[in-house]
mmCIF file with all atom_site columns, N, CA, C and O in Angstrom:
data_model
loop_
_atom_site.group_PDB
_atom_site.id
_atom_site.type_symbol
_atom_site.label_atom_id
_atom_site.label_alt_id
_atom_site.label_comp_id
_atom_site.label_asym_id
_atom_site.label_entity_id
_atom_site.label_seq_id
_atom_site.pdbx_PDB_ins_code
_atom_site.Cartn_x
_atom_site.Cartn_y
_atom_site.Cartn_z
_atom_site.occupancy
_atom_site.B_iso_or_equiv
_atom_site.pdbx_formal_charge
_atom_site.auth_seq_id
_atom_site.auth_comp_id
_atom_site.auth_asym_id
_atom_site.auth_atom_id
_atom_site.pdbx_PDB_model_num
ATOM 1   N N  . UNK A 1 1  ? 117.316 5.160   -22.401 1.00 70.00 ? 1  UNK A N  1
ATOM 2   C CA . UNK A 1 1  ? 117.108 5.344   -20.948 1.00 70.00 ? 1  UNK A CA 1
ATOM 3   C C  . UNK A 1 1  ? 117.421 5.476   -19.986 1.00 70.00 ? 1  UNK A C  1
ATOM 4   O O  . UNK A 1 1  ? 117.025 4.690   -19.229 1.00 70.00 ? 1  UNK A O  1
ATOM 5   N N  . UNK A 1 2  ? 116.484 6.978   -19.465 1.00 77.00 ? 2  UNK A N  1
ATOM 6   C CA . UNK A 1 2  ? 116.967 7.210   -17.901 1.00 77.00 ? 2  UNK A CA 1
ATOM 7   C C  . UNK A 1 2  ? 116.468 6.451   -17.269 1.00 77.00 ? 2  UNK A C  1
ATOM 8   O O  . UNK A 1 2  ? 114.688 6.319   -17.230 1.00 77.00 ? 2  UNK A O  1
ATOM 9   N N  . UNK A 1 3  ? 117.596 5.306   -16.466 1.00 81.00 ? 3  UNK A N  1
ATOM 10  C CA . UNK A 1 3  ? 115.589 4.217   -15.249 1.00 81.00 ? 3  UNK A CA 1
ATOM 11  C C  . UNK A 1 3  ? 114.737 5.698   -14.598 1.00 81.00 ? 3  UNK A C  1
ATOM 12  O O  . UNK A 1 3  ? 113.449 5.168   -13.866 1.00 81.00 ? 3  UNK A O  1
ATOM 13  N N  . UNK A 1 4  ? 115.368 6.610   -14.094 1.00 87.00 ? 4  UNK A N  1
ATOM 14  C CA . UNK A 1 4  ? 114.476 7.336   -12.751 1.00 87.00 ? 4  UNK A CA 1
ATOM 15  C C  . UNK A 1 4  ? 113.400 7.513   -13.832 1.00 87.00 ? 4  UNK A C  1
ATOM 16  O O  . UNK A 1 4  ? 112.093 8.220   -12.959 1.00 87.00 ? 4  UNK A O  1
ATOM 17  N N  . UNK A 1 5  ? 113.498 7.865   -15.207 1.00 85.00 ? 5  UNK A N  1
ATOM 18  C CA . UNK A 1 5  ? 112.695 8.643   -15.992 1.00 85.00 ? 5  UNK A CA 1
ATOM 19  C C  . UNK A 1 5  ? 111.216 7.292   -16.057 1.00 85.00 ? 5  UNK A C  1
ATOM 20  O O  . UNK A 1 5  ? 109.528 7.835   -16.213 1.00 85.00 ? 5  UNK A O  1
ATOM 21  N N  . UNK A 1 6  ? 111.960 6.593   -16.630 1.00 85.00 ? 6  UNK A N  1
ATOM 22  C CA . UNK A 1 6  ? 110.897 5.443   -16.859 1.00 85.00 ? 6  UNK A CA 1
ATOM 23  C C  . UNK A 1 6  ? 109.955 4.848   -15.486 1.00 85.00 ? 6  UNK A C  1
ATOM 24  O O  . UNK A 1 6  ? 109.126 4.543   -15.810 1.00 85.00 ? 6  UNK A O  1
ATOM 25  N N  . UNK A 1 7  ? 110.590 4.684   -14.551 1.00 88.00 ? 7  UNK A N  1
ATOM 26  C CA . UNK A 1 7  ? 109.938 4.899   -13.481 1.00 88.00 ? 7  UNK A CA 1
ATOM 27  C C  . UNK A 1 7  ? 108.550 5.933   -13.181 1.00 88.00 ? 7  UNK A C  1
ATOM 28  O O  . UNK A 1 7  ? 107.748 5.411   -12.757 1.00 88.00 ? 7  UNK A O  1
ATOM 29  N N  . UNK A 1 8  ? 108.632 7.073   -13.646 1.00 92.00 ? 8  UNK A N  1
ATOM 30  C CA . UNK A 1 8  ? 107.983 7.624   -13.444 1.00 92.00 ? 8  UNK A CA 1
ATOM 31  C C  . UNK A 1 8  ? 106.935 7.527   -14.692 1.00 92.00 ? 8  UNK A C  1
ATOM 32  O O  . UNK A 1 8  ? 105.694 8.494   -14.413 1.00 92.00 ? 8  UNK A O  1
ATOM 33  N N  . UNK A 1 9  ? 107.418 7.759   -15.661 1.00 94.00 ? 9  UNK A N  1
ATOM 34  C CA . UNK A 1 9  ? 106.056 8.063   -17.188 1.00 94.00 ? 9  UNK A CA 1
ATOM 35  C C  . UNK A 1 9  ? 105.168 5.867   -16.571 1.00 94.00 ? 9  UNK A C  1
ATOM 36  O O  . UNK A 1 9  ? 105.707 4.759   -16.627 1.00 94.00 ? 9  UNK A O  1
ATOM 37  N N  . UNK A 1 10 ? 104.062 5.982   -17.266 1.00 95.00 ? 10 UNK A N  1
ATOM 38  C CA . UNK A 1 10 ? 102.644 5.528   -17.448 1.00 95.00 ? 10 UNK A CA 1
ATOM 39  C C  . UNK A 1 10 ? 102.689 4.960   -18.925 1.00 95.00 ? 10 UNK A C  1
ATOM 40  O O  . UNK A 1 10 ? 102.578 6.455   -19.579 1.00 95.00 ? 10 UNK A O  1
ATOM 41  N N  . UNK A 1 11 ? 101.956 4.136   -19.124 1.00 96.00 ? 11 UNK A N  1
ATOM 42  C CA . UNK A 1 11 ? 101.141 4.719   -20.280 1.00 96.00 ? 11 UNK A CA 1
ATOM 43  C C  . UNK A 1 11 ? 99.619  5.348   -20.737 1.00 96.00 ? 11 UNK A C  1
ATOM 44  O O  . UNK A 1 11 ? 98.751  5.814   -19.114 1.00 96.00 ? 11 UNK A O  1
ATOM 45  N N  . UNK A 1 12 ? 99.960  6.108   -21.157 1.00 95.00 ? 12 UNK A N  1
ATOM 46  C CA . UNK A 1 12 ? 98.294  7.454   -20.807 1.00 95.00 ? 12 UNK A CA 1
ATOM 47  C C  . UNK A 1 12 ? 97.269  6.495   -21.511 1.00 95.00 ? 12 UNK A C  1
ATOM 48  O O  . UNK A 1 12 ? 95.600  6.792   -21.265 1.00 95.00 ? 12 UNK A O  1
ATOM 49  N N  . UNK A 1 13 ? 96.992  5.500   -22.197 1.00 96.00 ? 13 UNK A N  1
ATOM 50  C CA . UNK A 1 13 ? 95.479  4.750   -22.133 1.00 96.00 ? 13 UNK A CA 1
ATOM 51  C C  . UNK A 1 13 ? 95.667  3.979   -20.588 1.00 96.00 ? 13 UNK A C  1
ATOM 52  O O  . UNK A 1 13 ? 94.462  4.171   -20.407 1.00 96.00 ? 13 UNK A O  1
ATOM 53  N N  . UNK A 1 14 ? 96.078  3.554   -20.218 1.00 96.00 ? 14 UNK A N  1
ATOM 54  C CA . UNK A 1 14 ? 95.930  1.914   -19.480 1.00 96.00 ? 14 UNK A CA 1
ATOM 55  C C  . UNK A 1 14 ? 96.541  2.579   -17.791 1.00 96.00 ? 14 UNK A C  1
ATOM 56  O O  . UNK A 1 14 ? 95.545  2.373   -16.609 1.00 96.00 ? 14 UNK A O  1
ATOM 57  N N  . UNK A 1 15 ? 97.044  3.620   -18.173 1.00 96.00 ? 15 UNK A N  1
ATOM 58  C CA . UNK A 1 15 ? 97.827  4.508   -16.105 1.00 96.00 ? 15 UNK A CA 1
ATOM 59  C C  . UNK A 1 15 ? 98.777  3.025   -16.189 1.00 96.00 ? 15 UNK A C  1
ATOM 60  O O  . UNK A 1 15 ? 99.287  3.513   -14.841 1.00 96.00 ? 15 UNK A O  1
ATOM 61  N N  . UNK A 1 16 ? 99.265  2.362   -16.840 1.00 95.00 ? 16 UNK A N  1
ATOM 62  C CA . UNK A 1 16 ? 100.382 0.983   -16.119 1.00 95.00 ? 16 UNK A CA 1
ATOM 63  C C  . UNK A 1 16 ? 101.530 1.192   -16.579 1.00 95.00 ? 16 UNK A C  1
ATOM 64  O O  . UNK A 1 16 ? 101.968 2.279   -17.726 1.00 95.00 ? 16 UNK A O  1
ATOM 65  N N  . UNK A 1 17 ? 102.132 0.524   -16.093 1.00 95.00 ? 17 UNK A N  1
ATOM 66  C CA . UNK A 1 17 ? 104.210 0.370   -16.296 1.00 95.00 ? 17 UNK A CA 1
ATOM 67  C C  . UNK A 1 17 ? 103.983 0.698   -17.676 1.00 95.00 ? 17 UNK A C  1
ATOM 68  O O  . UNK A 1 17 ? 103.621 -0.213  -18.437 1.00 95.00 ? 17 UNK A O  1
ATOM 69  N N  . UNK A 1 18 ? 105.851 0.832   -18.031 1.00 95.00 ? 18 UNK A N  1
ATOM 70  C CA . UNK A 1 18 ? 106.561 0.703   -19.874 1.00 95.00 ? 18 UNK A CA 1
ATOM 71  C C  . UNK A 1 18 ? 107.450 0.249   -18.958 1.00 95.00 ? 18 UNK A C  1
ATOM 72  O O  . UNK A 1 18 ? 108.329 0.606   -18.339 1.00 95.00 ? 18 UNK A O  1
ATOM 73  N N  . UNK A 1 19 ? 107.728 -1.066  -19.887 1.00 93.00 ? 19 UNK A N  1
ATOM 74  C CA . UNK A 1 19 ? 108.925 -1.649  -20.250 1.00 93.00 ? 19 UNK A CA 1
ATOM 75  C C  . UNK A 1 19 ? 109.383 -0.778  -21.488 1.00 93.00 ? 19 UNK A C  1
ATOM 76  O O  . UNK A 1 19 ? 108.731 -0.449  -22.475 1.00 93.00 ? 19 UNK A O  1
ATOM 77  N N  . UNK A 1 20 ? 110.489 -0.816  -21.300 1.00 94.00 ? 20 UNK A N  1
ATOM 78  C CA . UNK A 1 20 ? 111.248 -0.245  -22.316 1.00 94.00 ? 20 UNK A CA 1
ATOM 79  C C  . UNK A 1 20 ? 112.907 -1.178  -23.523 1.00 94.00 ? 20 UNK A C  1
ATOM 80  O O  . UNK A 1 20 ? 113.276 -1.777  -22.842 1.00 94.00 ? 20 UNK A O  1
ATOM 81  N N  . UNK A 1 21 ? 112.539 -1.454  -24.800 1.00 93.00 ? 21 UNK A N  1
ATOM 82  C CA . UNK A 1 21 ? 112.388 -2.280  -25.520 1.00 93.00 ? 21 UNK A CA 1
ATOM 83  C C  . UNK A 1 21 ? 113.597 -0.980  -26.145 1.00 93.00 ? 21 UNK A C  1
ATOM 84  O O  . UNK A 1 21 ? 113.871 -0.755  -27.610 1.00 93.00 ? 21 UNK A O  1
ATOM 85  N N  . UNK A 1 22 ? 115.305 -1.552  -25.413 1.00 92.00 ? 22 UNK A N  1
ATOM 86  C CA . UNK A 1 22 ? 115.995 -0.943  -26.093 1.00 92.00 ? 22 UNK A CA 1
ATOM 87  C C  . UNK A 1 22 ? 116.821 -0.935  -28.064 1.00 92.00 ? 22 UNK A C  1
ATOM 88  O O  . UNK A 1 22 ? 117.250 -0.315  -28.831 1.00 92.00 ? 22 UNK A O  1
ATOM 89  N N  . UNK A 1 23 ? 116.697 -2.175  -27.783 1.00 93.00 ? 23 UNK A N  1
ATOM 90  C CA . UNK A 1 23 ? 116.244 -2.783  -29.630 1.00 93.00 ? 23 UNK A CA 1
ATOM 91  C C  . UNK A 1 23 ? 115.399 -1.894  -30.769 1.00 93.00 ? 23 UNK A C  1
ATOM 92  O O  . UNK A 1 23 ? 115.815 -1.459  -31.692 1.00 93.00 ? 23 UNK A O  1
ATOM 93  N N  . UNK A 1 24 ? 114.355 -1.480  -30.380 1.00 94.00 ? 24 UNK A N  1
ATOM 94  C CA . UNK A 1 24 ? 113.514 -1.240  -31.166 1.00 94.00 ? 24 UNK A CA 1
ATOM 95  C C  . UNK A 1 24 ? 113.267 0.162   -30.764 1.00 94.00 ? 24 UNK A C  1
ATOM 96  O O  . UNK A 1 24 ? 112.192 0.896   -31.819 1.00 94.00 ? 24 UNK A O  1
ATOM 97  N N  . UNK A 1 25 ? 114.278 0.547   -29.287 1.00 95.00 ? 25 UNK A N  1
ATOM 98  C CA . UNK A 1 25 ? 113.817 2.201   -29.642 1.00 95.00 ? 25 UNK A CA 1
ATOM 99  C C  . UNK A 1 25 ? 111.728 2.958   -29.043 1.00 95.00 ? 25 UNK A C  1
ATOM 100 O O  . UNK A 1 25 ? 111.667 2.988   -29.332 1.00 95.00 ? 25 UNK A O  1
ATOM 101 N N  . UNK A 1 26 ? 111.597 1.950   -28.708 1.00 95.00 ? 26 UNK A N  1
ATOM 102 C CA . UNK A 1 26 ? 110.149 1.858   -28.037 1.00 95.00 ? 26 UNK A CA 1
ATOM 103 C C  . UNK A 1 26 ? 109.667 1.265   -26.837 1.00 95.00 ? 26 UNK A C  1
ATOM 104 O O  . UNK A 1 26 ? 110.783 0.881   -25.651 1.00 95.00 ? 26 UNK A O  1
ATOM 105 N N  . UNK A 1 27 ? 108.669 2.367   -25.665 1.00 96.00 ? 27 UNK A N  1
ATOM 106 C CA . UNK A 1 27 ? 108.230 1.700   -24.436 1.00 96.00 ? 27 UNK A CA 1
ATOM 107 C C  . UNK A 1 27 ? 107.254 1.929   -25.588 1.00 96.00 ? 27 UNK A C  1
ATOM 108 O O  . UNK A 1 27 ? 106.004 1.112   -25.314 1.00 96.00 ? 27 UNK A O  1
ATOM 109 N N  . UNK A 1 28 ? 107.556 -0.088  -24.007 1.00 95.00 ? 28 UNK A N  1
ATOM 110 C CA . UNK A 1 28 ? 105.892 -0.799  -24.709 1.00 95.00 ? 28 UNK A CA 1
ATOM 111 C C  . UNK A 1 28 ? 105.119 -1.039  -23.220 1.00 95.00 ? 28 UNK A C  1
ATOM 112 O O  . UNK A 1 28 ? 105.374 -1.278  -21.503 1.00 95.00 ? 28 UNK A O  1
ATOM 113 N N  . UNK A 1 29 ? 103.564 -1.364  -23.579 1.00 95.00 ? 29 UNK A N  1
ATOM 114 C CA . UNK A 1 29 ? 102.124 -1.191  -22.736 1.00 95.00 ? 29 UNK A CA 1
ATOM 115 C C  . UNK A 1 29 ? 101.937 -2.278  -22.722 1.00 95.00 ? 29 UNK A C  1
ATOM 116 O O  . UNK A 1 29 ? 100.949 -2.592  -23.882 1.00 95.00 ? 29 UNK A O  1
ATOM 117 N N  . UNK A 1 30 ? 102.216 -3.351  -22.040 1.00 93.00 ? 30 UNK A N  1
ATOM 118 C CA . UNK A 1 30 ? 102.311 -5.233  -22.752 1.00 93.00 ? 30 UNK A CA 1
ATOM 119 C C  . UNK A 1 30 ? 100.027 -5.154  -21.484 1.00 93.00 ? 30 UNK A C  1
ATOM 120 O O  . UNK A 1 30 ? 99.475  -5.429  -22.788 1.00 93.00 ? 30 UNK A O  1
ATOM 121 N N  . UNK A 1 31 ? 99.945  -3.739  -21.267 1.00 93.00 ? 31 UNK A N  1
ATOM 122 C CA . UNK A 1 31 ? 98.316  -4.028  -20.800 1.00 93.00 ? 31 UNK A CA 1
ATOM 123 C C  . UNK A 1 31 ? 96.985  -3.419  -22.227 1.00 93.00 ? 31 UNK A C  1
ATOM 124 O O  . UNK A 1 31 ? 96.522  -3.877  -22.654 1.00 93.00 ? 31 UNK A O  1
ATOM 125 N N  . UNK A 1 32 ? 98.212  -2.441  -22.718 1.00 95.00 ? 32 UNK A N  1
ATOM 126 C CA . UNK A 1 32 ? 96.876  -1.769  -23.804 1.00 95.00 ? 32 UNK A CA 1
ATOM 127 C C  . UNK A 1 32 ? 97.984  -2.004  -25.205 1.00 95.00 ? 32 UNK A C  1
ATOM 128 O O  . UNK A 1 32 ? 96.768  -2.364  -26.155 1.00 95.00 ? 32 UNK A O  1
ATOM 129 N N  . UNK A 1 33 ? 98.626  -3.280  -25.542 1.00 96.00 ? 33 UNK A N  1
ATOM 130 C CA . UNK A 1 33 ? 99.212  -4.153  -26.527 1.00 96.00 ? 33 UNK A CA 1
ATOM 131 C C  . UNK A 1 33 ? 99.754  -2.806  -27.559 1.00 96.00 ? 33 UNK A C  1
ATOM 132 O O  . UNK A 1 33 ? 100.029 -3.095  -28.380 1.00 96.00 ? 33 UNK A O  1
ATOM 133 N N  . UNK A 1 34 ? 100.412 -1.586  -26.693 1.00 97.00 ? 34 UNK A N  1
ATOM 134 C CA . UNK A 1 34 ? 100.723 -0.870  -27.837 1.00 97.00 ? 34 UNK A CA 1
ATOM 135 C C  . UNK A 1 34 ? 102.314 -0.602  -27.695 1.00 97.00 ? 34 UNK A C  1
ATOM 136 O O  . UNK A 1 34 ? 102.978 -1.152  -26.084 1.00 97.00 ? 34 UNK A O  1
ATOM 137 N N  . UNK A 1 35 ? 103.159 -0.625  -28.249 1.00 97.00 ? 35 UNK A N  1
ATOM 138 C CA . UNK A 1 35 ? 104.631 0.472   -28.146 1.00 97.00 ? 35 UNK A CA 1
ATOM 139 C C  . UNK A 1 35 ? 104.601 2.380   -28.320 1.00 97.00 ? 35 UNK A C  1
ATOM 140 O O  . UNK A 1 35 ? 104.232 2.537   -29.519 1.00 97.00 ? 35 UNK A O  1
ATOM 141 N N  . UNK A 1 36 ? 105.322 2.828   -27.583 1.00 97.00 ? 36 UNK A N  1
ATOM 142 C CA . UNK A 1 36 ? 105.282 4.217   -28.225 1.00 97.00 ? 36 UNK A CA 1
ATOM 143 C C  . UNK A 1 36 ? 106.737 3.998   -28.353 1.00 97.00 ? 36 UNK A C  1
ATOM 144 O O  . UNK A 1 36 ? 107.960 4.230   -28.478 1.00 97.00 ? 36 UNK A O  1
ATOM 145 N N  . UNK A 1 37 ? 107.218 4.971   -29.755 1.00 97.00 ? 37 UNK A N  1
ATOM 146 C CA . UNK A 1 37 ? 108.417 5.156   -30.193 1.00 97.00 ? 37 UNK A CA 1
ATOM 147 C C  . UNK A 1 37 ? 108.964 6.085   -29.009 1.00 97.00 ? 37 UNK A C  1
ATOM 148 O O  . UNK A 1 37 ? 108.419 7.366   -28.080 1.00 97.00 ? 37 UNK A O  1
ATOM 149 N N  . UNK A 1 38 ? 110.101 6.417   -29.509 1.00 95.00 ? 38 UNK A N  1
ATOM 150 C CA . UNK A 1 38 ? 111.195 6.674   -28.499 1.00 95.00 ? 38 UNK A CA 1
ATOM 151 C C  . UNK A 1 38 ? 112.363 7.369   -29.347 1.00 95.00 ? 38 UNK A C  1
ATOM 152 O O  . UNK A 1 38 ? 113.375 6.707   -30.118 1.00 95.00 ? 38 UNK A O  1
ATOM 153 N N  . UNK A 1 39 ? 112.218 9.145   -29.229 1.00 94.00 ? 39 UNK A N  1
ATOM 154 C CA . UNK A 1 39 ? 112.682 9.318   -30.830 1.00 94.00 ? 39 UNK A CA 1
ATOM 155 C C  . UNK A 1 39 ? 113.771 10.712  -30.818 1.00 94.00 ? 39 UNK A C  1
ATOM 156 O O  . UNK A 1 39 ? 113.710 12.168  -29.553 1.00 94.00 ? 39 UNK A O  1
ATOM 157 N N  . UNK A 1 40 ? 115.318 10.356  -30.925 1.00 92.00 ? 40 UNK A N  1
ATOM 158 C CA . UNK A 1 40 ? 116.079 11.397  -30.428 1.00 92.00 ? 40 UNK A CA 1
ATOM 159 C C  . UNK A 1 40 ? 116.102 11.609  -28.441 1.00 92.00 ? 40 UNK A C  1
ATOM 160 O O  . UNK A 1 40 ? 115.953 11.997  -28.293 1.00 92.00 ? 40 UNK A O  1
ATOM 161 N N  . UNK A 1 41 ? 115.879 10.130  -27.823 1.00 89.00 ? 41 UNK A N  1
ATOM 162 C CA . UNK A 1 41 ? 115.861 10.152  -26.464 1.00 89.00 ? 41 UNK A CA 1
ATOM 163 C C  . UNK A 1 41 ? 114.918 10.507  -26.204 1.00 89.00 ? 41 UNK A C  1
ATOM 164 O O  . UNK A 1 41 ? 114.907 10.969  -25.098 1.00 89.00 ? 41 UNK A O  1
ATOM 165 N N  . UNK A 1 42 ? 113.727 11.141  -26.637 1.00 91.00 ? 42 UNK A N  1
ATOM 166 C CA . UNK A 1 42 ? 112.032 11.311  -26.510 1.00 91.00 ? 42 UNK A CA 1
ATOM 167 C C  . UNK A 1 42 ? 111.276 10.556  -26.163 1.00 91.00 ? 42 UNK A C  1
ATOM 168 O O  . UNK A 1 42 ? 110.878 10.710  -27.735 1.00 91.00 ? 42 UNK A O  1
ATOM 169 N N  . UNK A 1 43 ? 110.095 10.336  -25.129 1.00 94.00 ? 43 UNK A N  1
ATOM 170 C CA . UNK A 1 43 ? 109.658 9.611   -25.663 1.00 94.00 ? 43 UNK A CA 1
ATOM 171 C C  . UNK A 1 43 ? 108.132 10.188  -26.437 1.00 94.00 ? 43 UNK A C  1
ATOM 172 O O  . UNK A 1 43 ? 107.475 11.300  -25.397 1.00 94.00 ? 43 UNK A O  1
ATOM 173 N N  . UNK A 1 44 ? 107.245 9.476   -27.154 1.00 96.00 ? 44 UNK A N  1
ATOM 174 C CA . UNK A 1 44 ? 106.289 9.803   -28.226 1.00 96.00 ? 44 UNK A CA 1
ATOM 175 C C  . UNK A 1 44 ? 105.366 9.148   -27.531 1.00 96.00 ? 44 UNK A C  1
ATOM 176 O O  . UNK A 1 44 ? 104.717 7.761   -28.060 1.00 96.00 ? 44 UNK A O  1
ATOM 177 N N  . UNK A 1 45 ? 104.352 9.621   -26.495 1.00 96.00 ? 45 UNK A N  1
ATOM 178 C CA . UNK A 1 45 ? 103.626 9.069   -25.351 1.00 96.00 ? 45 UNK A CA 1
ATOM 179 C C  . UNK A 1 45 ? 102.621 9.067   -26.034 1.00 96.00 ? 45 UNK A C  1
ATOM 180 O O  . UNK A 1 45 ? 100.999 9.552   -25.312 1.00 96.00 ? 45 UNK A O  1
ATOM 181 N N  . UNK A 1 46 ? 102.152 9.141   -27.604 1.00 96.00 ? 46 UNK A N  1
ATOM 182 C CA . UNK A 1 46 ? 100.462 9.530   -27.856 1.00 96.00 ? 46 UNK A CA 1
ATOM 183 C C  . UNK A 1 46 ? 100.108 8.166   -27.946 1.00 96.00 ? 46 UNK A C  1
ATOM 184 O O  . UNK A 1 46 ? 100.650 7.684   -29.676 1.00 96.00 ? 46 UNK A O  1
ATOM 185 N N  . UNK A 1 47 ? 98.506  8.223   -28.546 1.00 95.00 ? 47 UNK A N  1
ATOM 186 C CA . UNK A 1 47 ? 98.179  6.717   -28.918 1.00 95.00 ? 47 UNK A CA 1
ATOM 187 C C  . UNK A 1 47 ? 98.069  7.521   -30.303 1.00 95.00 ? 47 UNK A C  1
ATOM 188 O O  . UNK A 1 47 ? 97.838  5.920   -30.789 1.00 95.00 ? 47 UNK A O  1
ATOM 189 N N  . UNK A 1 48 ? 97.963  7.941   -30.847 1.00 96.00 ? 48 UNK A N  1
ATOM 190 C CA . UNK A 1 48 ? 97.763  8.203   -32.543 1.00 96.00 ? 48 UNK A CA 1
ATOM 191 C C  . UNK A 1 48 ? 99.498  7.285   -32.871 1.00 96.00 ? 48 UNK A C  1
ATOM 192 O O  . UNK A 1 48 ? 99.139  7.212   -34.330 1.00 96.00 ? 48 UNK A O  1
ATOM 193 N N  . UNK A 1 49 ? 100.173 8.184   -31.945 1.00 96.00 ? 49 UNK A N  1
ATOM 194 C CA . UNK A 1 49 ? 101.569 7.640   -32.666 1.00 96.00 ? 49 UNK A CA 1
ATOM 195 C C  . UNK A 1 49 ? 102.509 6.106   -32.293 1.00 96.00 ? 49 UNK A C  1
ATOM 196 O O  . UNK A 1 49 ? 103.504 5.655   -32.811 1.00 96.00 ? 49 UNK A O  1
ATOM 197 N N  . UNK A 1 50 ? 101.194 5.171   -31.727 1.00 97.00 ? 50 UNK A N  1
ATOM 198 C CA . UNK A 1 50 ? 101.671 4.175   -31.185 1.00 97.00 ? 50 UNK A CA 1
ATOM 199 C C  . UNK A 1 50 ? 101.676 2.679   -32.012 1.00 97.00 ? 50 UNK A C  1
ATOM 200 O O  . UNK A 1 50 ? 100.570 3.261   -33.111 1.00 97.00 ? 50 UNK A O  1
ATOM 201 N N  . UNK A 1 51 ? 102.344 1.713   -32.327 1.00 96.00 ? 51 UNK A N  1
ATOM 202 C CA . UNK A 1 51 ? 102.068 0.956   -32.887 1.00 96.00 ? 51 UNK A CA 1
ATOM 203 C C  . UNK A 1 51 ? 101.438 -0.647  -31.901 1.00 96.00 ? 51 UNK A C  1
ATOM 204 O O  . UNK A 1 51 ? 102.185 -0.472  -30.943 1.00 96.00 ? 51 UNK A O  1
ATOM 205 N N  . UNK A 1 52 ? 100.441 -1.245  -32.391 1.00 96.00 ? 52 UNK A N  1
ATOM 206 C CA . UNK A 1 52 ? 99.626  -2.191  -31.606 1.00 96.00 ? 52 UNK A CA 1
ATOM 207 C C  . UNK A 1 52 ? 101.121 -3.515  -31.969 1.00 96.00 ? 52 UNK A C  1
ATOM 208 O O  . UNK A 1 52 ? 101.559 -3.329  -32.921 1.00 96.00 ? 52 UNK A O  1
ATOM 209 N N  . UNK A 1 53 ? 100.334 -4.123  -30.845 1.00 95.00 ? 53 UNK A N  1
ATOM 210 C CA . UNK A 1 53 ? 101.500 -5.158  -30.665 1.00 95.00 ? 53 UNK A CA 1
ATOM 211 C C  . UNK A 1 53 ? 100.954 -6.452  -30.933 1.00 95.00 ? 53 UNK A C  1
ATOM 212 O O  . UNK A 1 53 ? 99.737  -6.877  -31.034 1.00 95.00 ? 53 UNK A O  1
ATOM 213 N N  . UNK A 1 54 ? 102.002 -7.470  -31.651 1.00 93.00 ? 54 UNK A N  1
ATOM 214 C CA . UNK A 1 54 ? 101.508 -8.352  -31.863 1.00 93.00 ? 54 UNK A CA 1
ATOM 215 C C  . UNK A 1 54 ? 100.687 -9.420  -31.017 1.00 93.00 ? 54 UNK A C  1
ATOM 216 O O  . UNK A 1 54 ? 102.347 -9.088  -29.706 1.00 93.00 ? 54 UNK A O  1
ATOM 217 N N  . UNK A 1 55 ? 100.572 -10.992 -31.464 1.00 89.00 ? 55 UNK A N  1
ATOM 218 C CA . UNK A 1 55 ? 100.711 -11.486 -30.053 1.00 89.00 ? 55 UNK A CA 1
ATOM 219 C C  . UNK A 1 55 ? 102.295 -12.520 -29.899 1.00 89.00 ? 55 UNK A C  1
ATOM 220 O O  . UNK A 1 55 ? 102.205 -12.610 -28.344 1.00 89.00 ? 55 UNK A O  1
ATOM 221 N N  . UNK A 1 56 ? 102.449 -12.578 -30.351 1.00 88.00 ? 56 UNK A N  1
ATOM 222 C CA . UNK A 1 56 ? 104.475 -13.145 -30.862 1.00 88.00 ? 56 UNK A CA 1
ATOM 223 C C  . UNK A 1 56 ? 105.130 -11.531 -29.900 1.00 88.00 ? 56 UNK A C  1
ATOM 224 O O  . UNK A 1 56 ? 105.965 -11.793 -28.540 1.00 88.00 ? 56 UNK A O  1
ATOM 225 N N  . UNK A 1 57 ? 105.227 -10.842 -29.992 1.00 84.00 ? 57 UNK A N  1
ATOM 226 C CA . UNK A 1 57 ? 105.769 -9.685  -29.329 1.00 84.00 ? 57 UNK A CA 1
ATOM 227 C C  . UNK A 1 57 ? 105.351 -9.185  -28.016 1.00 84.00 ? 57 UNK A C  1
ATOM 228 O O  . UNK A 1 57 ? 105.918 -9.596  -27.170 1.00 84.00 ? 57 UNK A O  1
ATOM 229 N N  . UNK A 1 58 ? 103.790 -9.918  -27.513 1.00 80.00 ? 58 UNK A N  1
ATOM 230 C CA . UNK A 1 58 ? 103.785 -9.802  -25.626 1.00 80.00 ? 58 UNK A CA 1
ATOM 231 C C  . UNK A 1 58 ? 104.420 -10.689 -24.942 1.00 80.00 ? 58 UNK A C  1
ATOM 232 O O  . UNK A 1 58 ? 104.568 -10.752 -24.102 1.00 80.00 ? 58 UNK A O  1
ATOM 233 N N  . UNK A 1 59 ? 104.604 -12.009 -25.400 1.00 80.00 ? 59 UNK A N  1
ATOM 234 C CA . UNK A 1 59 ? 105.190 -12.777 -25.248 1.00 80.00 ? 59 UNK A CA 1
ATOM 235 C C  . UNK A 1 59 ? 106.408 -12.803 -25.263 1.00 80.00 ? 59 UNK A C  1
ATOM 236 O O  . UNK A 1 59 ? 107.260 -13.376 -24.006 1.00 80.00 ? 59 UNK A O  1
ATOM 237 N N  . UNK A 1 60 ? 106.894 -11.875 -25.207 1.00 71.00 ? 60 UNK A N  1
ATOM 238 C CA . UNK A 1 60 ? 108.552 -11.763 -24.937 1.00 71.00 ? 60 UNK A CA 1
ATOM 239 C C  . UNK A 1 60 ? 109.162 -11.498 -23.804 1.00 71.00 ? 60 UNK A C  1
ATOM 240 O O  . UNK A 1 60 ? 107.987 -10.716 -23.244 1.00 71.00 ? 60 UNK A O  1
#
């Protein structure tokens, strides 16, 4: 994931910052407790496509 792109992207729900989880290929919004998939290098920033993060995942 291009770091310049990551600086521009925000969570569509909270408008907060996203962090990239390289291992899971996801953009993570800690404030919304959601992880958005990155498919073929393209972030899918749709709330309907995101998965909810567990308490354990949020503490990483």
